[in-house]
Amino acid sequence: MRMRLLLLMLALGFFCRAADAQQRELTLVSFDYPPLMEAASAQRPASGMAVDIVSEAFQRMKVPMRIVFYPLARGLAMLESGQADGIFTIKKNPEREARFLFPTRPLLSQDYVIFVRKNSKIVFDGDITSLENISLGVLNRAYYGPVFEAALQAGLFKKLDIANSHKGNFQKLLAQRTDAVICSRIVGLTLLRQLNAENEVVVSGPVLDTAPSYIMFSRQTITPEFIRQFDATIAAMHEDGTFASIAKKYPQ
């Protein structure tokens, strides 16, 4: 009897916390990833295509939230430890789907490409094994889609150079401290413009992979019903032209 009572109390506690999450202000984590997500500065609030989409969705749902910016690895740690309710943008993989909640609909989709210095002799021909022995810049704890992940798990890459920001990866590429960088095409081109280096770095070869990007939620504080409401809101934003309107503000 005591055990049943204890289990009932634990279950009630979980559901109360989950329900309360929809009433209180939620904490969402993001990271600098222009033009999709950019942290606030003294001159402007947080901005970017994904920030605009998430902000509009939560406003329509009448759910208060705040967005805080940290490096990706720290943001994921905050979600894992219960310090945050969600994080964006994130790619799905089996490990994440087992531990967290994902909406059905992505926020956006990205093409991942290989960036090299303009005078580089490295040519990516679409075969990922051609990257085996080069120094390749990647973001700490990032997921670049199933093609890259399979090669990573197989131990293909001999010289991965891990950074805590995409900008840091491009700065190392420009300083000839790494041979190439894998990054979303739109993000890489934006960062190169910010670094005044768009004429010094080029995309080599075809798209490595195309992957949808999502907002990922905590199973501890967010309910499946909330996820269904979020999906319905994103669907409505597509149908009424809001998505297209936001995308026009951030030309690729």
Coordinates of N, CA and C in Angstrom, one line a residue:
M1 N 0.8 -1.2 0.0 CA 0.0 0.0 0.0 C 0.9 1.3 0.0
R2 N 1.9 1.2 0.8 CA 2.8 2.4 0.9 C 3.5 2.6 -0.5
M3 N 3.9 1.5 -1.1 CA 4.5 1.6 -2.4 C 3.6 2.2 -3.4
R4 N 2.4 1.8 -3.4 CA 1.4 2.3 -4.4 C 1.2 3.8 -4.2
L5 N 1.1 4.2 -2.9 CA 0.9 5.6 -2.5 C 2.1 6.4 -3.0
L6 N 3.3 5.9 -2.8 CA 4.5 6.6 -3.2 C 4.5 6.8 -4.7
L7 N 4.2 5.7 -5.4 CA 4.2 5.8 -6.9 C 3.1 6.8 -7.4
L8 N 2.0 6.8 -6.7 CA 0.9 7.8 -7.1 C 1.4 9.2 -6.9
M9 N 2.0 9.4 -5.8 CA 2.5 10.8 -5.4 C 3.6 11.2 -6.4
L10 N 4.5 10.3 -6.8 CA 5.5 10.6 -7.8 C 4.9 11.0 -9.2
A11 N 3.9 10.2 -9.6 CA 3.2 10.4 -10.8 C 2.5 11.8 -10.8
L12 N 1.8 12.0 -9.7 CA 1.1 13.3 -9.6 C 2.1 14.5 -9.7
G13 N 3.2 14.3 -9.0 CA 4.2 15.4 -9.0 C 4.7 15.6 -10.4
F14 N 5.0 14.6 -11.2 CA 5.5 14.8 -12.5 C 4.4 15.5 -13.4
F15 N 3.2 15.1 -13.3 CA 2.2 15.8 -14.1 C 1.9 17.2 -13.7
C16 N 2.1 17.4 -12.4 CA 1.9 18.8 -11.9 C 3.0 19.7 -12.5
R17 N 4.3 19.2 -12.4 CA 5.4 19.9 -12.9 C 5.2 20.2 -14.4
A18 N 4.8 19.1 -15.2 CA 4.6 19.3 -16.6 C 3.6 20.3 -16.9
A19 N 2.5 20.3 -16.2 CA 1.4 21.2 -16.5 C 1.8 22.6 -16.1
D20 N 2.6 22.7 -15.0 CA 3.0 24.0 -14.6 C 3.9 24.7 -15.6
A21 N 4.7 23.8 -16.3 CA 5.6 24.4 -17.3 C 4.9 25.2 -18.4
Q22 N 3.7 24.8 -18.6 CA 2.9 25.6 -19.7 C 2.4 26.9 -19.1
Q23 N 2.4 27.1 -17.8 CA 1.9 28.3 -17.2 C 3.0 29.3 -16.9
R24 N 4.1 28.8 -16.5 CA 5.3 29.6 -16.1 C 6.0 30.0 -17.3
E25 N 7.0 31.0 -17.1 CA 7.8 31.4 -18.2 C 8.8 30.3 -18.6
L26 N 8.9 29.8 -19.8 CA 9.8 28.8 -20.2 C 11.2 29.4 -20.6
T27 N 12.2 28.6 -20.3 CA 13.6 29.1 -20.7 C 14.0 28.3 -21.9
L28 N 14.2 28.9 -23.0 CA 14.7 28.3 -24.2 C 16.2 28.7 -24.4
V29 N 17.0 27.8 -24.8 CA 18.4 28.1 -25.1 C 18.7 28.1 -26.6
S30 N 19.5 29.0 -27.0 CA 20.0 29.0 -28.4 C 21.4 29.4 -28.4
F31 N 22.0 29.5 -29.6 CA 23.4 29.8 -29.7 C 23.6 30.6 -31.0
D32 N 24.7 31.4 -31.0 CA 25.0 32.3 -32.2 C 25.1 31.5 -33.5
Y33 N 24.3 31.7 -34.4 CA 24.2 30.9 -35.6 C 23.6 31.8 -36.7
P34 N 24.2 33.0 -37.0 CA 23.6 33.9 -37.9 C 23.5 33.3 -39.4
P35 N 22.4 33.7 -40.1 CA 21.3 34.6 -39.8 C 20.1 33.9 -39.1
L36 N 20.3 32.7 -38.6 CA 19.2 32.0 -38.0 C 19.0 32.4 -36.6
M37 N 20.0 32.5 -35.8 CA 19.9 32.9 -34.4 C 21.1 33.9 -34.1
E38 N 20.8 35.0 -33.5 CA 21.9 36.0 -33.1 C 21.5 36.5 -31.8
A39 N 22.5 36.5 -30.8 CA 22.2 37.0 -29.5 C 22.0 38.5 -29.5
A40 N 21.3 38.9 -28.4 CA 21.0 40.3 -28.3 C 22.3 41.1 -28.0
S41 N 22.3 42.3 -28.4 CA 23.4 43.2 -28.1 C 22.9 44.5 -27.5
A42 N 23.8 45.4 -27.2 CA 23.3 46.7 -26.7 C 22.5 47.5 -27.7
Q43 N 22.7 47.2 -29.0 CA 21.9 47.9 -30.1 C 20.6 47.2 -30.5
R44 N 20.5 45.9 -30.2 CA 19.3 45.2 -30.8 C 19.0 44.0 -29.9
P45 N 17.7 43.6 -30.0 CA 17.3 42.3 -29.3 C 17.8 41.1 -30.1
A46 N 17.6 39.9 -29.5 CA 18.0 38.7 -30.2 C 17.2 38.6 -31.5
S47 N 17.8 38.1 -32.5 CA 17.2 38.2 -33.9 C 17.6 36.9 -34.6
G48 N 17.0 36.8 -35.8 CA 17.3 35.7 -36.7 C 16.0 35.0 -37.1
M49 N 16.1 34.3 -38.2 CA 15.0 33.6 -38.8 C 14.4 32.6 -37.8
A50 N 15.2 31.8 -37.2 CA 14.6 30.8 -36.2 C 14.1 31.5 -35.0
V51 N 14.8 32.5 -34.5 CA 14.3 33.3 -33.3 C 12.9 33.9 -33.6
D52 N 12.7 34.4 -34.8 CA 11.4 35.0 -35.2 C 10.3 33.9 -35.3
I53 N 10.7 32.8 -35.8 CA 9.7 31.7 -35.9 C 9.3 31.2 -34.5
V54 N 10.2 31.0 -33.6 CA 9.9 30.5 -32.3 C 9.2 31.5 -31.5
S55 N 9.6 32.8 -31.6 CA 8.9 33.9 -30.9 C 7.5 34.0 -31.3
E56 N 7.2 34.0 -32.6 CA 5.9 34.1 -33.1 C 5.0 32.9 -32.6
A57 N 5.6 31.7 -32.7 CA 4.8 30.5 -32.3 C 4.4 30.6 -30.8
F58 N 5.3 31.0 -29.9 CA 5.0 31.1 -28.5 C 4.0 32.2 -28.2
Q59 N 4.1 33.3 -29.0 CA 3.2 34.4 -28.8 C 1.8 34.0 -29.1
R60 N 1.6 33.2 -30.2 CA 0.3 32.7 -30.6 C -0.2 31.7 -29.6
M61 N 0.6 31.0 -29.0 CA 0.2 30.0 -28.0 C -0.1 30.6 -26.6
K62 N 0.3 31.9 -26.5 CA 0.2 32.6 -25.3 C 1.0 32.0 -24.1
V63 N 2.1 31.5 -24.5 CA 3.1 30.9 -23.5 C 4.3 31.8 -23.3
P64 N 4.5 32.3 -22.1 CA 5.6 33.2 -21.9 C 6.9 32.4 -22.0
M65 N 7.9 33.0 -22.5 CA 9.3 32.4 -22.6 C 10.3 33.4 -22.8
R66 N 11.6 33.0 -22.5 CA 12.7 33.8 -22.7 C 13.8 33.0 -23.4
I67 N 14.6 33.7 -24.2 CA 15.6 33.0 -25.0 C 17.0 33.4 -24.4
V68 N 17.8 32.5 -24.0 CA 19.2 32.8 -23.6 C 20.2 32.1 -24.5
F69 N 21.3 32.8 -24.7 CA 22.3 32.3 -25.7 C 23.6 31.8 -24.9
Y70 N 24.0 30.6 -25.3 CA 25.2 30.0 -24.8 C 25.8 29.2 -25.9
P71 N 27.1 28.8 -25.8 CA 27.6 27.8 -26.8 C 26.8 26.5 -26.8
L72 N 26.7 25.9 -28.0 CA 25.8 24.7 -28.1 C 26.0 23.7 -27.0
A73 N 27.3 23.3 -26.7 CA 27.6 22.3 -25.7 C 27.0 22.7 -24.4
R74 N 27.1 23.9 -24.0 CA 26.6 24.3 -22.7 C 25.1 24.3 -22.7
G75 N 24.5 24.8 -23.8 CA 23.0 24.8 -23.9 C 22.5 23.4 -23.8
L76 N 23.1 22.4 -24.4 CA 22.6 21.0 -24.3 C 22.8 20.5 -22.9
A77 N 23.9 20.9 -22.2 CA 24.1 20.5 -20.8 C 23.0 21.1 -19.9
M78 N 22.6 22.4 -20.2 CA 21.5 23.0 -19.4 C 20.2 22.3 -19.6
L79 N 19.9 21.8 -20.8 CA 18.7 21.1 -21.0 C 18.7 19.7 -20.3
E80 N 19.9 19.1 -20.4 CA 20.0 17.8 -19.7 C 19.9 17.9 -18.2
S81 N 20.3 19.0 -17.6 CA 20.3 19.1 -16.2 C 19.0 19.8 -15.7
G82 N 18.1 20.1 -16.6 CA 16.8 20.7 -16.1 C 16.9 22.2 -15.9
Q83 N 18.0 22.9 -16.4 CA 18.0 24.3 -16.3 C 17.3 25.0 -17.4
A84 N 17.0 24.3 -18.4 CA 16.3 24.9 -19.6 C 15.2 23.9 -20.0
D85 N 14.1 24.5 -20.7 CA 13.0 23.7 -21.2 C 13.1 23.3 -22.6
G86 N 13.9 24.0 -23.4 CA 14.0 23.7 -24.8 C 15.3 24.3 -25.4
I87 N 15.7 23.8 -26.6 CA 16.9 24.4 -27.3 C 16.6 24.4 -28.8
F88 N 17.1 25.4 -29.5 CA 16.9 25.4 -30.9 C 18.1 26.1 -31.5
T89 N 18.5 25.8 -32.8 CA 18.0 24.8 -33.7 C 18.8 23.5 -33.5
I90 N 18.2 22.4 -33.6 CA 18.8 21.1 -33.3 C 18.3 20.0 -34.3
K91 N 19.3 19.2 -34.7 CA 18.9 18.1 -35.6 C 18.5 16.9 -34.8
K92 N 17.6 16.1 -35.3 CA 17.1 14.8 -34.7 C 18.2 13.8 -34.9
N93 N 18.4 13.0 -33.9 CA 19.1 11.7 -34.0 C 18.5 10.7 -33.0
P94 N 18.8 9.4 -33.2 CA 18.1 8.4 -32.3 C 18.4 8.7 -30.8
E95 N 19.6 9.1 -30.4 CA 19.9 9.3 -29.0 C 19.1 10.5 -28.5
R96 N 19.0 11.6 -29.2 CA 18.2 12.7 -28.8 C 16.7 12.4 -28.7
E97 N 16.2 11.7 -29.7 CA 14.8 11.3 -29.7 C 14.4 10.5 -28.5
A98 N 15.3 9.7 -28.0 CA 15.1 8.8 -26.9 C 15.0 9.6 -25.6
R99 N 15.7 10.7 -25.5 CA 15.8 11.5 -24.3 C 15.0 12.7 -24.2
F100 N 14.6 13.3 -25.4 CA 13.9 14.5 -25.4 C 12.7 14.5 -26.3
L101 N 11.9 15.5 -26.3 CA 10.7 15.6 -27.1 C 10.9 16.5 -28.3
F102 N 10.5 16.0 -29.5 CA 10.6 16.8 -30.7 C 9.2 17.0 -31.3
P103 N 8.9 18.2 -31.8 CA 7.7 18.4 -32.6 C 7.9 17.6 -33.9
T104 N 6.8 17.4 -34.6 CA 6.8 16.7 -35.9 C 7.4 17.6 -37.0
R105 N 7.1 18.9 -36.9 CA 7.5 19.8 -37.9 C 8.8 20.5 -37.6
P106 N 9.7 20.6 -38.5 CA 11.0 21.3 -38.2 C 10.8 22.8 -38.3
L107 N 11.7 23.6 -37.8 CA 11.7 25.0 -37.9 C 12.2 25.4 -39.3
L108 N 13.2 24.7 -39.8 CA 13.7 25.0 -41.1 C 14.6 23.8 -41.6
S109 N 15.2 23.9 -42.7 CA 16.1 22.9 -43.3 C 17.3 23.5 -43.7
Q110 N 18.5 22.8 -43.6 CA 19.8 23.4 -43.9 C 20.6 22.5 -44.8
D111 N 21.3 23.1 -45.7 CA 22.3 22.3 -46.6 C 23.7 22.4 -45.9
Y112 N 24.3 21.3 -45.6 CA 25.6 21.3 -45.1 C 26.7 21.1 -46.1
V113 N 27.7 22.0 -46.2 CA 28.7 22.0 -47.2 C 30.1 22.1 -46.6
I114 N 31.1 21.9 -47.4 CA 32.5 22.0 -47.0 C 33.0 23.3 -47.5
F115 N 33.6 24.1 -46.6 CA 34.2 25.4 -46.9 C 35.7 25.2 -46.8
V116 N 36.5 25.8 -47.8 CA 37.9 25.7 -47.9 C 38.4 27.1 -48.3
R117 N 39.7 27.4 -48.0 CA 40.3 28.6 -48.5 C 40.3 28.7 -50.0
K118 N 40.2 29.9 -50.5 CA 40.1 30.0 -52.0 C 41.2 29.4 -52.8
N119 N 42.4 29.4 -52.2 CA 43.6 28.9 -52.9 C 43.9 27.4 -52.6
S120 N 43.0 26.8 -51.8 CA 43.2 25.4 -51.3 C 43.2 24.4 -52.5
K121 N 44.0 23.4 -52.3 CA 44.0 22.3 -53.3 C 43.0 21.2 -52.9
I122 N 42.3 21.4 -51.8 CA 41.3 20.4 -51.4 C 40.1 20.5 -52.2
V123 N 39.6 19.5 -52.8 CA 38.4 19.5 -53.6 C 37.5 18.4 -53.0
F124 N 36.3 18.8 -52.5 CA 35.3 17.8 -52.0 C 34.5 17.3 -53.2
D125 N 34.5 16.1 -53.5 CA 33.8 15.6 -54.7 C 32.5 14.9 -54.4
G126 N 32.0 15.0 -53.2 CA 30.8 14.4 -52.8 C 31.0 13.1 -52.0
D127 N 32.3 12.5 -52.1 CA 32.6 11.3 -51.4 C 33.2 11.7 -50.0
I128 N 32.6 11.3 -49.0 CA 33.0 11.8 -47.6 C 34.4 11.2 -47.3
T129 N 34.7 10.1 -47.9 CA 36.1 9.5 -47.5 C 37.2 10.4 -48.0
S130 N 36.9 11.4 -48.9 CA 37.9 12.3 -49.3 C 38.3 13.3 -48.2
L131 N 37.6 13.3 -47.2 CA 37.9 14.2 -46.0 C 38.6 13.5 -44.9
E132 N 39.0 12.3 -45.2 CA 39.5 11.4 -44.1 C 40.8 12.0 -43.4
N133 N 41.7 12.5 -44.2 CA 43.0 12.9 -43.7 C 43.2 14.4 -43.6
I134 N 42.2 15.2 -43.8 CA 42.4 16.7 -43.7 C 42.0 17.1 -42.3
S135 N 42.4 18.3 -41.9 CA 42.0 18.9 -40.6 C 40.7 19.6 -40.8
L136 N 39.6 19.0 -40.2 CA 38.3 19.5 -40.5 C 37.6 20.1 -39.3
G137 N 37.2 21.4 -39.4 CA 36.6 22.1 -38.3 C 35.2 21.8 -38.1
V138 N 34.8 21.4 -36.9 CA 33.4 21.1 -36.5 C 33.1 21.8 -35.2
L139 N 31.8 21.9 -35.0 CA 31.3 22.5 -33.8 C 31.1 21.5 -32.7
N140 N 31.5 21.8 -31.5 CA 31.4 20.8 -30.3 C 29.9 20.4 -30.1
R141 N 29.7 19.1 -30.2 CA 28.4 18.4 -30.0 C 27.4 18.7 -31.0
A142 N 27.8 19.2 -32.2 CA 26.9 19.4 -33.3 C 26.6 18.1 -34.0
Y143 N 25.5 18.0 -34.7 CA 25.1 16.9 -35.5 C 24.9 17.4 -36.9
Y144 N 25.6 16.8 -37.9 CA 25.5 17.3 -39.3 C 24.8 16.4 -40.2
G145 N 23.9 15.5 -39.7 CA 23.1 14.7 -40.5 C 23.7 13.3 -40.6
P146 N 22.9 12.3 -41.1 CA 23.3 10.9 -41.0 C 24.6 10.5 -41.8
V147 N 24.8 11.2 -42.9 CA 26.0 10.9 -43.7 C 27.3 11.1 -42.9
F148 N 27.4 12.3 -42.3 CA 28.6 12.7 -41.5 C 28.6 11.8 -40.3
E149 N 27.5 11.6 -39.6 CA 27.5 10.9 -38.4 C 27.9 9.4 -38.6
A150 N 27.5 8.8 -39.6 CA 27.9 7.4 -39.9 C 29.5 7.4 -40.1
A151 N 30.0 8.4 -40.8 CA 31.5 8.4 -41.0 C 32.2 8.6 -39.7
L152 N 31.6 9.5 -38.9 CA 32.2 9.8 -37.6 C 32.2 8.6 -36.7
Q153 N 31.1 7.8 -36.6 CA 31.0 6.6 -35.8 C 31.9 5.5 -36.3
A154 N 32.2 5.5 -37.6 CA 33.1 4.5 -38.2 C 34.6 4.9 -38.0
G155 N 34.8 6.1 -37.4 CA 36.2 6.5 -37.1 C 37.0 7.0 -38.4
L156 N 36.2 7.5 -39.4 CA 36.8 7.9 -40.6 C 37.8 9.1 -40.4
F157 N 37.4 10.1 -39.7 CA 38.1 11.4 -39.6 C 39.3 11.2 -38.7
K158 N 40.5 11.6 -39.2 CA 41.7 11.5 -38.4 C 42.1 12.8 -37.7
K159 N 41.6 13.9 -38.2 CA 42.0 15.2 -37.7 C 40.9 16.2 -37.5
L160 N 39.9 15.8 -36.7 CA 38.8 16.7 -36.4 C 39.3 17.8 -35.5
D161 N 38.9 19.1 -35.8 CA 39.3 20.2 -35.0 C 38.0 20.8 -34.4
I162 N 37.8 20.6 -33.2 CA 36.5 20.9 -32.5 C 36.6 22.3 -31.9
A163 N 35.6 23.2 -32.2 CA 35.5 24.5 -31.7 C 34.1 24.7 -31.0
N164 N 34.0 25.8 -30.2 CA 32.8 26.0 -29.5 C 31.9 27.0 -30.2
S165 N 32.4 27.5 -31.4 CA 31.5 28.4 -32.2 C 31.9 28.2 -33.7
H166 N 30.9 28.4 -34.6 CA 31.2 28.3 -36.0 C 32.1 29.5 -36.4
K167 N 32.0 30.6 -35.8 CA 32.9 31.7 -36.1 C 34.3 31.4 -35.8
G168 N 34.5 30.7 -34.6 CA 35.9 30.3 -34.3 C 36.5 29.3 -35.3
N169 N 35.6 28.4 -35.9 CA 36.1 27.5 -36.9 C 36.6 28.3 -38.1
F170 N 35.8 29.3 -38.5 CA 36.2 30.0 -39.7 C 37.4 30.9 -39.5
Q171 N 37.5 31.4 -38.3 CA 38.7 32.2 -38.0 C 40.0 31.3 -38.0
K172 N 39.9 30.0 -37.6 CA 41.0 29.1 -37.7 C 41.3 28.7 -39.2
L173 N 40.2 28.6 -40.0 CA 40.4 28.3 -41.4 C 41.2 29.5 -42.1
L174 N 40.8 30.7 -41.7 CA 41.4 31.9 -42.3 C 42.9 32.0 -41.9
A175 N 43.1 31.6 -40.7 CA 44.5 31.6 -40.1 C 45.3 30.4 -40.5
Q176 N 44.8 29.6 -41.4 CA 45.5 28.4 -41.9 C 45.8 27.4 -40.8
R177 N 44.9 27.4 -39.7 CA 45.1 26.4 -38.6 C 44.3 25.2 -38.8
T178 N 43.4 25.2 -39.8 CA 42.6 24.1 -40.2 C 42.4 24.1 -41.7
D179 N 42.2 22.9 -42.3 CA 42.1 22.8 -43.7 C 40.7 23.1 -44.3
A180 N 39.7 22.8 -43.6 CA 38.3 22.9 -44.1 C 37.4 23.0 -42.9
V181 N 36.1 23.5 -43.2 CA 35.1 23.6 -42.2 C 33.8 23.1 -42.7
I182 N 33.1 22.3 -42.0 CA 31.7 21.9 -42.4 C 30.7 22.8 -41.6
C183 N 29.8 23.3 -42.4 CA 28.8 24.2 -41.8 C 27.6 24.4 -42.7
S184 N 26.5 24.8 -42.2 CA 25.3 25.2 -43.0 C 25.8 26.2 -44.0
R185 N 25.3 26.1 -45.3 CA 25.7 27.0 -46.3 C 25.3 28.5 -45.9
I186 N 24.1 28.7 -45.5 CA 23.6 30.0 -45.3 C 24.3 30.6 -44.1
V187 N 24.6 29.8 -43.1 CA 25.3 30.3 -41.9 C 26.8 30.6 -42.2
G188 N 27.4 29.7 -42.9 CA 28.8 30.0 -43.3 C 29.0 31.2 -44.1
L189 N 28.1 31.4 -45.1 CA 28.3 32.6 -45.9 C 28.0 33.9 -45.1
T190 N 27.1 33.8 -44.2 CA 26.8 35.0 -43.3 C 28.0 35.3 -42.4
L191 N 28.6 34.3 -41.8 CA 29.8 34.5 -41.0 C 31.0 35.0 -41.7
L192 N 31.1 34.6 -43.0 CA 32.2 35.1 -43.8 C 32.1 36.5 -44.1
R193 N 30.8 36.9 -44.3 CA 30.6 38.4 -44.6 C 30.9 39.2 -43.3
Q194 N 30.5 38.7 -42.2 CA 30.8 39.3 -40.9 C 32.3 39.5 -40.7
L195 N 33.1 38.5 -41.1 CA 34.5 38.5 -41.0 C 35.2 39.2 -42.1
N196 N 34.4 39.8 -43.1 CA 35.0 40.4 -44.3 C 35.9 39.5 -45.0
A197 N 35.5 38.2 -45.1 CA 36.3 37.2 -45.8 C 35.6 36.4 -46.8
E198 N 34.5 37.0 -47.3 CA 33.7 36.2 -48.3 C 34.5 36.0 -49.6
N199 N 35.6 36.7 -49.9 CA 36.4 36.5 -51.1 C 37.6 35.6 -50.8
E200 N 37.7 35.2 -49.6 CA 38.9 34.3 -49.2 C 38.5 32.9 -49.0
V201 N 37.2 32.6 -48.9 CA 36.8 31.2 -48.6 C 35.7 30.8 -49.6
V202 N 35.7 29.6 -50.1 CA 34.7 29.1 -51.0 C 34.1 27.8 -50.6
V203 N 32.9 27.5 -51.1 CA 32.3 26.2 -50.9 C 32.9 25.2 -51.9
S204 N 33.4 24.1 -51.4 CA 34.0 23.1 -52.3 C 33.0 21.9 -52.5
G205 N 32.7 21.7 -53.8 CA 31.9 20.5 -54.1 C 30.4 20.6 -53.8
P206 N 29.7 19.5 -53.9 CA 28.3 19.5 -53.7 C 27.9 19.5 -52.2
V207 N 26.6 19.6 -52.0 CA 26.0 19.5 -50.6 C 26.4 18.1 -50.0
L208 N 26.9 18.1 -48.8 CA 27.2 16.9 -48.1 C 26.0 16.2 -47.6
D209 N 25.1 17.0 -47.0 CA 23.8 16.5 -46.5 C 22.8 17.6 -46.3
T210 N 21.5 17.3 -46.4 CA 20.5 18.3 -46.1 C 19.7 17.7 -44.9
A211 N 19.6 18.6 -43.9 CA 18.9 18.1 -42.6 C 18.0 19.1 -42.1
P212 N 16.8 18.6 -41.7 CA 15.8 19.5 -41.0 C 16.3 19.9 -39.6
S213 N 16.0 21.1 -39.1 CA 16.4 21.5 -37.8 C 15.2 21.8 -37.0
Y214 N 15.2 21.5 -35.7 CA 14.0 21.5 -34.8 C 14.3 22.3 -33.6
I215 N 13.2 22.5 -32.8 CA 13.3 22.9 -31.4 C 13.2 21.6 -30.6
M216 N 14.0 21.4 -29.6 CA 14.0 20.2 -28.9 C 13.6 20.5 -27.4
F217 N 12.7 19.7 -26.8 CA 12.1 20.1 -25.5 C 12.5 19.0 -24.5
S218 N 12.5 19.4 -23.2 CA 12.7 18.5 -22.1 C 11.5 17.6 -21.8
R219 N 11.7 16.4 -21.6 CA 10.6 15.5 -21.2 C 10.2 15.7 -19.8
Q220 N 11.0 16.3 -19.0 CA 10.7 16.5 -17.6 C 9.7 17.7 -17.4
T221 N 9.7 18.6 -18.2 CA 8.9 19.8 -18.0 C 7.8 20.1 -19.1
I222 N 7.9 19.4 -20.2 CA 7.1 19.7 -21.4 C 6.2 18.4 -21.6
T223 N 4.9 18.7 -21.9 CA 4.0 17.5 -22.1 C 3.8 17.3 -23.6
P224 N 3.4 16.0 -23.9 CA 3.1 15.7 -25.3 C 2.0 16.6 -25.9
E225 N 1.0 17.0 -25.0 CA 0.0 17.9 -25.5 C 0.5 19.3 -25.9
F226 N 1.5 19.8 -25.2 CA 2.2 21.0 -25.6 C 2.8 20.9 -26.9
I227 N 3.5 19.7 -27.2 CA 4.1 19.5 -28.5 C 3.1 19.5 -29.6
R228 N 1.9 18.9 -29.3 CA 0.9 18.9 -30.4 C 0.4 20.3 -30.6
Q229 N 0.3 21.1 -29.6 CA -0.2 22.5 -29.8 C 0.9 23.3 -30.6
F230 N 2.2 23.0 -30.3 CA 3.2 23.7 -31.0 C 3.2 23.3 -32.5
D231 N 3.1 22.0 -32.8 CA 3.0 21.6 -34.1 C 1.8 22.2 -34.9
A232 N 0.7 22.3 -34.2 CA -0.5 22.9 -34.9 C -0.2 24.4 -35.1
T233 N 0.5 25.1 -34.2 CA 0.8 26.5 -34.4 C 1.7 26.7 -35.6
I234 N 2.8 25.8 -35.7 CA 3.7 25.9 -36.8 C 3.0 25.7 -38.1
A235 N 2.1 24.7 -38.1 CA 1.3 24.4 -39.4 C 0.5 25.6 -39.8
A236 N -0.1 26.3 -38.8 CA -0.9 27.5 -39.1 C -0.1 28.6 -39.7
M237 N 1.2 28.7 -39.2 CA 2.1 29.8 -39.6 C 2.5 29.5 -41.1
H238 N 2.6 28.2 -41.5 CA 2.9 27.9 -42.9 C 1.7 28.3 -43.7
E239 N 0.5 27.9 -43.3 CA -0.7 28.1 -44.1 C -1.1 29.5 -44.3
D240 N -0.8 30.4 -43.3 CA -1.2 31.8 -43.4 C -0.1 32.7 -44.0
G241 N 1.0 32.1 -44.4 CA 2.1 32.9 -45.1 C 3.1 33.5 -44.1
T242 N 3.0 33.2 -42.8 CA 3.9 33.8 -41.9 C 5.3 33.3 -42.1
F243 N 5.4 32.0 -42.3 CA 6.8 31.4 -42.6 C 7.5 32.1 -43.8
A244 N 6.7 32.2 -44.9 CA 7.3 32.8 -46.1 C 7.7 34.3 -45.8
S245 N 6.9 35.0 -45.0 CA 7.1 36.4 -44.7 C 8.4 36.5 -43.9
I246 N 8.6 35.6 -42.9 CA 9.8 35.7 -42.1 C 11.1 35.3 -43.0
A247 N 10.9 34.3 -43.8 CA 12.1 33.9 -44.6 C 12.6 35.0 -45.6
K248 N 11.6 35.9 -46.0 CA 12.0 37.0 -46.9 C 12.9 38.0 -46.2
K249 N 12.8 38.0 -44.9 CA 13.7 39.0 -44.2 C 15.1 38.5 -44.1
Y250 N 15.4 37.2 -44.4 CA 16.7 36.6 -44.3 C 17.1 35.9 -45.6
P251 N 17.3 36.7 -46.7 CA 17.6 36.1 -48.0 C 18.9 35.2 -47.9
Q252 N 18.9 34.1 -48.6 CA 20.0 33.2 -48.6 C 21.0 33.5 -49.8

